[in-house]
Amino acid sequence: MNLNVAQIREQFPILHREVNGKPLVYLDNAATTQKPQAVIDALTDYYTQCNANVHRGAHYLSDEATRRYEAARKTVADYIHANRQEEVIWTSGTTEGINRVANGVAQRLKAGDEVLVTEMEHHANLVTWQQACKRSGASLKVVPINEDGSLNIEQFHSLLSDNTVFVSMPHISNALGTINPVKELTAAAKAKDALVMIDGAQGVAHGAIDVQDIGCDFYAFSGHKLFGPTGIGVLWGSYEVLQDWPVWLVGGEMIATVSYQDATWGELPNRLEAGTPNIAGAIGLAAAIDWLQQFDAADILAHEQALLAKATKLAEQTDGLTIVGHADNKIGVLSFILDGAHPADIGFLLDKQGIAIRTGDHCAQPLMKRLKVPGTARASFTIYNTLDEVDKLFEGINKARLMLA
Amino acid sequence: MNLPNTDEIIDDLEFLDNWEQRYQYIIDLGKALPGLPESQHKEEYLVRGCQSNVWLISEEKDDKLLLHVDSDAVIVQGLLTLVMAAYHDKTPEQILAFDIDNYFAQLDLENHITPTRGNGLRAIVGKVQQLAKHSQA
Ligand SMILES: Cc1ncc(COP(=O)(O)O)c(C=O)c1O
């Protein structure tokens, strides 16, 4: 079966607007995806029909809001193949999820311990670990990448040691599109008794996730990159690891008993979710997952690969263009530089033509330095993009090239 | 250096009616900007708040502020030329009296100078105004 992309586009109101007098060509999906009407409706419906605080009201609406909110947790748990729904902790996004884990790890790290990350990290999965190491005297080991932007697997294995207590890596690189073999690498890290976290900000956007199959301890992602609302995200952790994970935020909802001088913590997931949560966000994210699940995952993948294959082919035919990131196993992202043009100039001239891409360091300054580029221009594709839009992108790039020549 | 003045730029841009021509003009201005030698691309001259790098060096001569600017993005170099036309080789009083918002409104390039555009024009305008205030004091 093929995806009916025209019909999918119909469901995204924003894709029908114009930008700078041109029909919008939205190719910044790795930054955030647009929202289908089903998600917008879920948010509106929540606020118009059901708004109440959860887990505490003794009234009808509070019960209903709690039911919808916990059903959303179940939807996420099923989607990522969690063992139990208590393993799904709501956060504001990937960044918060990683910070929660890094904060907990930092309390347990000691001098001599090692934390492993990769050269392709987003700052969210780098600065967190770097600071946790600084605070504790542990050392941060950085697994290099190969010239093509794939992870150097040999180096990964040789940097893993008996001192490695934690490994955190991206499922998919936001700057390069590289897909890492997270299952195989997780197994190697677990053999050393290290805990493993996957930064799933990009991974979750390109196909169903099975956290049990990966075998990791933590997996974090953001709703807004999965057609859901901003401000909601998920930290998944295995029950065994999460049940005595250091609490971070304390206050209402997360306690069992409180006296003036002391408190005891509640059960998962509450003990890691202090305060009134983003109820509407959670419900909106579940609506996004429900929406996405009407499509066949293999069809989505095939469509995204076709978009990237076409973009790559046109890129290779463009004089002076260099693709940044050529890993065999990659998806969703075409990062590139153009001779004699700064990425900001390209982004600017594409914007004038209604084409939205991202330019800059992609929150990965050390990676840009490693690749010896000032930044790149990045087009990123998803389910609602068309082959025709890929053509428009390259018409736009060629126009920019001529203007800058 | 031989910079167009603000009136010339306003006149030139008025003639150009599609975005391609207008931005080709900005790009050409950018290419003509003398810029700074690589050796002057120093951390201390960087203006914060820009997506591309923007460097600014200033000196005072005969009560006037001389400005030397550069960027690694050519459109930003062009936009910097617009700012230079307003501020380079002017007294602090002239700089502070100049209605930069009105000038940009006349150029009809507003969507470039909103703070969120990140191209650093706002940052550079703020910096020059600050320098002018400082040398007045
Ligand atoms: C690989 C990766 N990690 C982490 C993040 C941070 O996600 P958020 O800003 O939603 O917290 C992003 C978002 O750009 C990302 O691409």
Tab-separated table of N, CA, C and O in Angstrom, chain A residues 7-92:
chain	number	residue	atom	x	y	z
A	7	GLN	N	-4.111	13.230	0.736
A	7	GLN	CA	-5.140	13.146	1.775
A	7	GLN	C	-4.567	13.472	3.167
A	7	GLN	O	-5.220	14.097	3.985
A	8	ILE	N	-3.341	13.053	3.387
A	8	ILE	CA	-2.682	13.377	4.663
A	8	ILE	C	-2.521	14.888	4.790
A	8	ILE	O	-2.817	15.480	5.830
A	9	ARG	N	-2.089	15.524	3.728
A	9	ARG	CA	-1.876	16.977	3.768
A	9	ARG	C	-3.163	17.732	4.084
A	9	ARG	O	-3.140	18.764	4.745
A	10	GLU	N	-4.275	17.190	3.587
A	10	GLU	CA	-5.571	17.803	3.864
A	10	GLU	C	-5.816	17.949	5.364
A	10	GLU	O	-6.562	18.814	5.813
A	11	GLN	N	-5.205	17.079	6.139
A	11	GLN	CA	-5.479	17.062	7.583
A	11	GLN	C	-4.597	18.025	8.378
A	11	GLN	O	-4.701	18.108	9.592
A	12	PHE	N	-3.698	18.719	7.678
A	12	PHE	CA	-2.796	19.674	8.356
A	12	PHE	C	-3.130	21.086	7.898
A	12	PHE	O	-2.648	21.536	6.861
A	13	PRO	N	-3.944	21.792	8.671
A	13	PRO	CA	-4.393	23.121	8.226
A	13	PRO	C	-3.234	24.049	7.864
A	13	PRO	O	-3.313	24.796	6.881
A	14	ILE	N	-2.146	23.988	8.608
A	14	ILE	CA	-1.065	24.959	8.402
A	14	ILE	C	-0.395	24.786	7.043
A	14	ILE	O	0.159	25.743	6.494
A	15	LEU	N	-0.474	23.574	6.498
A	15	LEU	CA	0.191	23.334	5.214
A	15	LEU	C	-0.504	24.064	4.064
A	15	LEU	O	-0.008	24.110	2.955
A	16	HIS	N	-1.664	24.636	4.363
A	16	HIS	CA	-2.379	25.358	3.310
A	16	HIS	C	-2.127	26.849	3.319
A	16	HIS	O	-2.696	27.583	2.525
A	17	ARG	N	-1.285	27.297	4.239
A	17	ARG	CA	-1.073	28.741	4.258
A	17	ARG	C	0.070	29.158	3.344
A	17	ARG	O	0.832	28.324	2.856
A	18	GLU	N	0.134	30.461	3.105
A	18	GLU	CA	1.219	30.992	2.295
A	18	GLU	C	2.222	31.692	3.183
A	18	GLU	O	1.886	32.192	4.254
A	19	VAL	N	3.471	31.707	2.712
A	19	VAL	CA	4.532	32.395	3.424
A	19	VAL	C	5.274	33.244	2.402
A	19	VAL	O	5.648	32.729	1.342
A	20	ASN	N	5.451	34.509	2.703
A	20	ASN	CA	6.082	35.413	1.746
A	20	ASN	C	5.420	35.330	0.367
A	20	ASN	O	6.088	35.346	-0.673
A	21	GLY	N	4.108	35.166	0.378
A	21	GLY	CA	3.358	35.135	-0.876
A	21	GLY	C	3.484	33.844	-1.658
A	21	GLY	O	3.023	33.749	-2.798
A	22	LYS	N	4.117	32.839	-1.064
A	22	LYS	CA	4.289	31.545	-1.763
A	22	LYS	C	3.659	30.442	-0.913
A	22	LYS	O	3.631	30.539	0.306
A	23	PRO	N	3.198	29.378	-1.569
A	23	PRO	CA	2.683	28.259	-0.775
A	23	PRO	C	3.801	27.708	0.116
A	23	PRO	O	4.936	27.558	-0.343
A	24	LEU	N	3.481	27.457	1.360
A	24	LEU	CA	4.490	26.987	2.309
A	24	LEU	C	5.024	25.613	1.915
A	24	LEU	O	4.271	24.681	1.661
A	25	VAL	N	6.359	25.519	1.864
A	25	VAL	CA	7.022	24.214	1.727
A	25	VAL	C	7.756	23.996	3.046
A	25	VAL	O	8.786	24.626	3.297
A	26	TYR	N	7.198	23.162	3.893
A	26	TYR	CA	7.737	23.044	5.245
A	26	TYR	C	8.690	21.859	5.341
A	26	TYR	O	8.276	20.696	5.338
A	27	LEU	N	9.974	22.179	5.412
A	27	LEU	CA	11.010	21.140	5.465
A	27	LEU	C	11.875	21.327	6.706
A	27	LEU	O	13.101	21.190	6.653
A	28	ASP	N	11.232	21.649	7.806
A	28	ASP	CA	11.948	21.804	9.078
A	28	ASP	C	11.351	20.859	10.123
A	28	ASP	O	11.155	21.220	11.283
A	29	ASN	N	11.083	19.662	9.673
A	29	ASN	CA	10.357	18.710	10.524
A	29	ASN	C	11.203	18.113	11.636
A	29	ASN	O	10.665	17.624	12.627
A	30	ALA	N	12.527	18.167	11.490
A	30	ALA	CA	13.377	17.670	12.568
A	30	ALA	C	13.358	18.654	13.731
A	30	ALA	O	13.635	18.290	14.874
A	31	ALA	N	13.028	19.907	13.452
A	31	ALA	CA	12.899	20.897	14.534
A	31	ALA	C	11.560	20.716	15.227
A	31	ALA	O	11.493	20.592	16.448
A	32	THR	N	10.497	20.712	14.451
A	32	THR	CA	9.184	20.367	14.995
A	32	THR	C	8.270	20.019	13.840
A	32	THR	O	8.419	20.559	12.739
A	33	THR	N	7.337	19.105	14.098
A	33	THR	CA	6.378	18.737	13.058
A	33	THR	C	5.114	19.571	13.204
A	33	THR	O	4.805	20.083	14.279
A	34	GLN	N	4.375	19.673	12.113
A	34	GLN	CA	3.065	20.330	12.170
A	34	GLN	C	2.034	19.370	12.787
A	34	GLN	O	2.330	18.196	12.993
A	35	LYS	N	0.865	19.933	13.106
A	35	LYS	CA	-0.133	19.150	13.849
A	35	LYS	C	-1.356	18.860	12.980
A	35	LYS	O	-1.930	19.788	12.381
A	36	PRO	N	-1.791	17.603	12.947
A	36	PRO	CA	-3.015	17.287	12.206
A	36	PRO	C	-4.242	17.796	12.957
A	36	PRO	O	-4.192	18.016	14.178
A	37	GLN	N	-5.324	17.955	12.219
A	37	GLN	CA	-6.572	18.451	12.821
A	37	GLN	C	-6.978	17.596	14.028
A	37	GLN	O	-7.514	18.107	15.006
A	38	ALA	N	-6.705	16.299	13.979
A	38	ALA	CA	-7.108	15.411	15.078
A	38	ALA	C	-6.469	15.836	16.401
A	38	ALA	O	-7.091	15.735	17.467
A	39	VAL	N	-5.240	16.320	16.332
A	39	VAL	CA	-4.546	16.758	17.551
A	39	VAL	C	-5.111	18.100	18.014
A	39	VAL	O	-5.372	18.310	19.207
A	40	ILE	N	-5.320	18.982	17.054
A	40	ILE	CA	-5.883	20.297	17.389
A	40	ILE	C	-7.267	20.111	18.017
A	40	ILE	O	-7.604	20.739	19.025
A	41	ASP	N	-8.052	19.201	17.448
A	41	ASP	CA	-9.394	18.920	17.985
A	41	ASP	C	-9.324	18.329	19.389
A	41	ASP	O	-10.158	18.652	20.241
A	42	ALA	N	-8.352	17.460	19.618
A	42	ALA	CA	-8.241	16.833	20.945
A	42	ALA	C	-7.966	17.896	22.010
A	42	ALA	O	-8.524	17.852	23.112
A	43	LEU	N	-7.117	18.868	21.666
A	43	LEU	CA	-6.807	19.946	22.614
A	43	LEU	C	-8.042	20.804	22.866
A	43	LEU	O	-8.383	21.120	24.008
A	44	THR	N	-8.706	21.170	21.773
A	44	THR	CA	-9.892	22.016	21.897
A	44	THR	C	-10.969	21.291	22.687
A	44	THR	O	-11.612	21.858	23.578
A	45	ASP	N	-11.159	20.031	22.379
A	45	ASP	CA	-12.187	19.250	23.051
A	45	ASP	C	-11.882	19.134	24.542
A	45	ASP	O	-12.778	19.258	25.383
A	46	TYR	N	-10.606	18.932	24.871
A	46	TYR	CA	-10.251	18.833	26.284
A	46	TYR	C	-10.640	20.119	27.019
A	46	TYR	O	-11.282	20.082	28.066
A	47	TYR	N	-10.268	21.245	26.431
A	47	TYR	CA	-10.544	22.513	27.134
A	47	TYR	C	-12.018	22.918	27.078
A	47	TYR	O	-12.500	23.617	27.962
A	48	THR	N	-12.728	22.485	26.038
A	48	THR	CA	-14.135	22.898	25.967
A	48	THR	C	-15.054	21.939	26.725
A	48	THR	O	-16.125	22.340	27.172
A	49	GLN	N	-14.641	20.686	26.889
A	49	GLN	CA	-15.548	19.697	27.459
A	49	GLN	C	-15.127	19.126	28.815
A	49	GLN	O	-15.958	18.612	29.543
A	50	CYS	N	-13.833	19.173	29.123
A	50	CYS	CA	-13.394	18.244	30.156
A	50	CYS	C	-12.394	18.821	31.151
A	50	CYS	O	-11.984	18.140	32.072
A	51	ASN	N	-11.984	20.082	30.970
A	51	ASN	CA	-10.886	20.591	31.789
A	51	ASN	C	-11.150	20.490	33.294
A	51	ASN	O	-12.145	21.000	33.798
A	52	ALA	N	-10.247	19.843	34.005
A	52	ALA	CA	-10.285	19.749	35.467
A	52	ALA	C	-8.930	19.230	35.898
A	52	ALA	O	-8.197	18.666	35.092
A	53	ASN	N	-8.602	19.434	37.174
A	53	ASN	CA	-7.327	18.873	37.625
A	53	ASN	C	-7.476	17.366	37.819
A	53	ASN	O	-8.570	16.874	38.058
A	54	VAL	N	-6.340	16.672	37.669
A	54	VAL	CA	-6.403	15.211	37.708
A	54	VAL	C	-6.022	14.681	39.077
A	54	VAL	O	-5.339	15.350	39.857
A	55	HIS	N	-6.493	13.473	39.369
A	55	HIS	CA	-6.053	12.713	40.546
A	55	HIS	C	-6.481	13.318	41.865
A	55	HIS	O	-6.018	12.903	42.904
A	56	ARG	N	-7.304	14.372	41.869
A	56	ARG	CA	-7.604	14.932	43.186
A	56	ARG	C	-9.035	15.408	43.340
A	56	ARG	O	-9.523	15.507	44.455
A	57	GLY	N	-9.707	15.695	42.249
A	57	GLY	CA	-11.042	16.265	42.406
A	57	GLY	C	-12.059	15.195	42.779
A	57	GLY	O	-11.949	14.048	42.367
A	58	ALA	N	-13.024	15.578	43.569
A	58	ALA	CA	-14.080	14.632	43.917
A	58	ALA	C	-15.289	14.946	43.059
A	58	ALA	O	-16.406	15.086	43.560
A	59	HIS	N	-15.088	15.092	41.777
A	59	HIS	CA	-16.230	15.436	40.936
A	59	HIS	C	-16.098	14.826	39.551
A	59	HIS	O	-15.035	14.322	39.182
A	60	TYR	N	-17.158	14.918	38.811
A	60	TYR	CA	-17.298	14.234	37.532
A	60	TYR	C	-16.178	14.595	36.549
A	60	TYR	O	-15.532	13.736	35.962
A	61	LEU	N	-15.966	15.911	36.367
A	61	LEU	CA	-14.986	16.336	35.374
A	61	LEU	C	-13.574	15.877	35.735
A	61	LEU	O	-12.797	15.476	34.868
A	62	SER	N	-13.272	15.945	37.018
A	62	SER	CA	-11.942	15.509	37.423
A	62	SER	C	-11.749	14.021	37.133
A	62	SER	O	-10.688	13.590	36.677
A	63	ASP	N	-12.779	13.243	37.359
A	63	ASP	CA	-12.699	11.813	37.041
A	63	ASP	C	-12.476	11.607	35.549
A	63	ASP	O	-11.657	10.792	35.136
A	64	GLU	N	-13.222	12.372	34.761
A	64	GLU	CA	-13.110	12.181	33.315
A	64	GLU	C	-11.729	12.625	32.818
A	64	GLU	O	-11.112	11.956	31.987
A	65	ALA	N	-11.276	13.773	33.333
A	65	ALA	CA	-9.948	14.257	32.927
A	65	ALA	C	-8.885	13.235	33.324
A	65	ALA	O	-7.967	12.936	32.543
A	66	THR	N	-9.015	12.675	34.513
A	66	THR	CA	-8.036	11.684	34.974
A	66	THR	C	-8.070	10.453	34.071
A	66	THR	O	-7.027	9.911	33.704
A	67	ARG	N	-9.265	10.043	33.712
A	67	ARG	CA	-9.387	8.872	32.838
A	67	ARG	C	-8.706	9.123	31.498
A	67	ARG	O	-7.936	8.305	31.008
A	68	ARG	N	-8.972	10.286	30.902
A	68	ARG	CA	-8.368	10.579	29.591
A	68	ARG	C	-6.851	10.694	29.698
A	68	ARG	O	-6.110	10.254	28.818
A	69	TYR	N	-6.441	11.308	30.783
A	69	TYR	CA	-5.003	11.538	31.006
A	69	TYR	C	-4.269	10.211	31.195
A	69	TYR	O	-3.207	9.970	30.609
A	70	GLU	N	-4.850	9.316	31.967
A	70	GLU	CA	-4.202	8.015	32.182
A	70	GLU	C	-4.330	7.120	30.947
A	70	GLU	O	-3.459	6.298	30.685
A	71	ALA	N	-5.399	7.312	30.189
A	71	ALA	CA	-5.521	6.567	28.932
A	71	ALA	C	-4.424	7.002	27.968
A	71	ALA	O	-3.892	6.197	27.188
A	72	ALA	N	-4.062	8.287	28.031
A	72	ALA	CA	-2.979	8.794	27.179
A	72	ALA	C	-1.667	8.107	27.543
A	72	ALA	O	-0.873	7.735	26.677
A	73	ARG	N	-1.463	7.923	28.831
A	73	ARG	CA	-0.246	7.238	29.277
A	73	ARG	C	-0.210	5.803	28.708
A	73	ARG	O	0.822	5.324	28.251
A	74	LYS	N	-1.371	5.176	28.717
A	74	LYS	CA	-1.465	3.810	28.190
A	74	LYS	C	-1.160	3.789	26.689
A	74	LYS	O	-0.461	2.899	26.186
A	75	THR	N	-1.688	4.791	25.976
A	75	THR	CA	-1.430	4.877	24.534
A	75	THR	C	0.070	4.965	24.254
A	75	THR	O	0.595	4.273	23.376
A	76	VAL	N	0.753	5.825	25.023
A	76	VAL	CA	2.192	5.977	24.833
A	76	VAL	C	2.904	4.669	25.189
A	76	VAL	O	3.773	4.189	24.456
A	77	ALA	N	2.509	4.076	26.318
A	77	ALA	CA	3.156	2.836	26.774
A	77	ALA	C	3.039	1.756	25.702
A	77	ALA	O	4.016	1.066	25.386
A	78	ASP	N	1.852	1.620	25.120
A	78	ASP	CA	1.668	0.609	24.074
A	78	ASP	C	2.503	0.944	22.845
A	78	ASP	O	3.099	0.069	22.225
A	79	TYR	N	2.519	2.231	22.507
A	79	TYR	CA	3.216	2.649	21.278
A	79	TYR	C	4.708	2.329	21.333
A	79	TYR	O	5.307	1.922	20.340
A	80	ILE	N	5.311	2.533	22.504
A	80	ILE	CA	6.759	2.295	22.594
A	80	ILE	C	7.060	0.916	23.201
A	80	ILE	O	8.198	0.595	23.486
A	81	HIS	N	6.029	0.121	23.371
A	81	HIS	CA	6.173	-1.237	23.918
A	81	HIS	C	6.800	-1.251	25.310
A	81	HIS	O	7.709	-2.039	25.582
A	82	ALA	N	6.297	-0.364	26.164
A	82	ALA	CA	6.732	-0.392	27.562
A	82	ALA	C	6.155	-1.643	28.218
A	82	ALA	O	5.119	-2.160	27.799
A	83	ASN	N	6.843	-2.104	29.249
A	83	ASN	CA	6.362	-3.241	30.021
A	83	ASN	C	5.091	-2.910	30.776
A	83	ASN	O	4.169	-3.696	30.846
A	84	ARG	N	5.087	-1.742	31.392
A	84	ARG	CA	3.947	-1.312	32.196
A	84	ARG	C	3.775	0.184	31.991
A	84	ARG	O	4.729	0.902	31.741
A	85	GLN	N	2.539	0.642	32.152
A	85	GLN	CA	2.320	2.055	31.861
A	85	GLN	C	2.926	2.981	32.922
A	85	GLN	O	3.169	4.155	32.646
A	86	GLU	N	3.217	2.451	34.110
A	86	GLU	CA	3.869	3.279	35.142
A	86	GLU	C	5.289	3.662	34.744
A	86	GLU	O	5.927	4.490	35.400
A	87	GLU	N	5.790	3.029	33.700
A	87	GLU	CA	7.146	3.361	33.247
A	87	GLU	C	7.170	4.628	32.398
A	87	GLU	O	8.240	5.126	32.061
A	88	VAL	N	5.987	5.117	32.053
A	88	VAL	CA	5.900	6.323	31.224
A	88	VAL	C	5.763	7.539	32.134
A	88	VAL	O	4.756	7.700	32.825
A	89	ILE	N	6.793	8.375	32.157
A	89	ILE	CA	6.793	9.588	32.980
A	89	ILE	C	6.621	10.783	32.046
A	89	ILE	O	7.379	10.938	31.085
A	90	TRP	N	5.643	11.612	32.358
A	90	TRP	CA	5.456	12.809	31.519
A	90	TRP	C	6.525	13.842	31.858
A	90	TRP	O	6.842	14.063	33.033
A	91	THR	N	7.022	14.482	30.814
A	91	THR	CA	7.986	15.571	30.987
A	91	THR	C	7.547	16.706	30.078
A	91	THR	O	6.541	16.585	29.378
A	92	SER	N	8.347	17.765	30.029
A	92	SER	CA	8.039	18.837	29.086
A	92	SER	C	8.667	18.554	27.726
A	92	SER	O	8.337	19.200	26.740
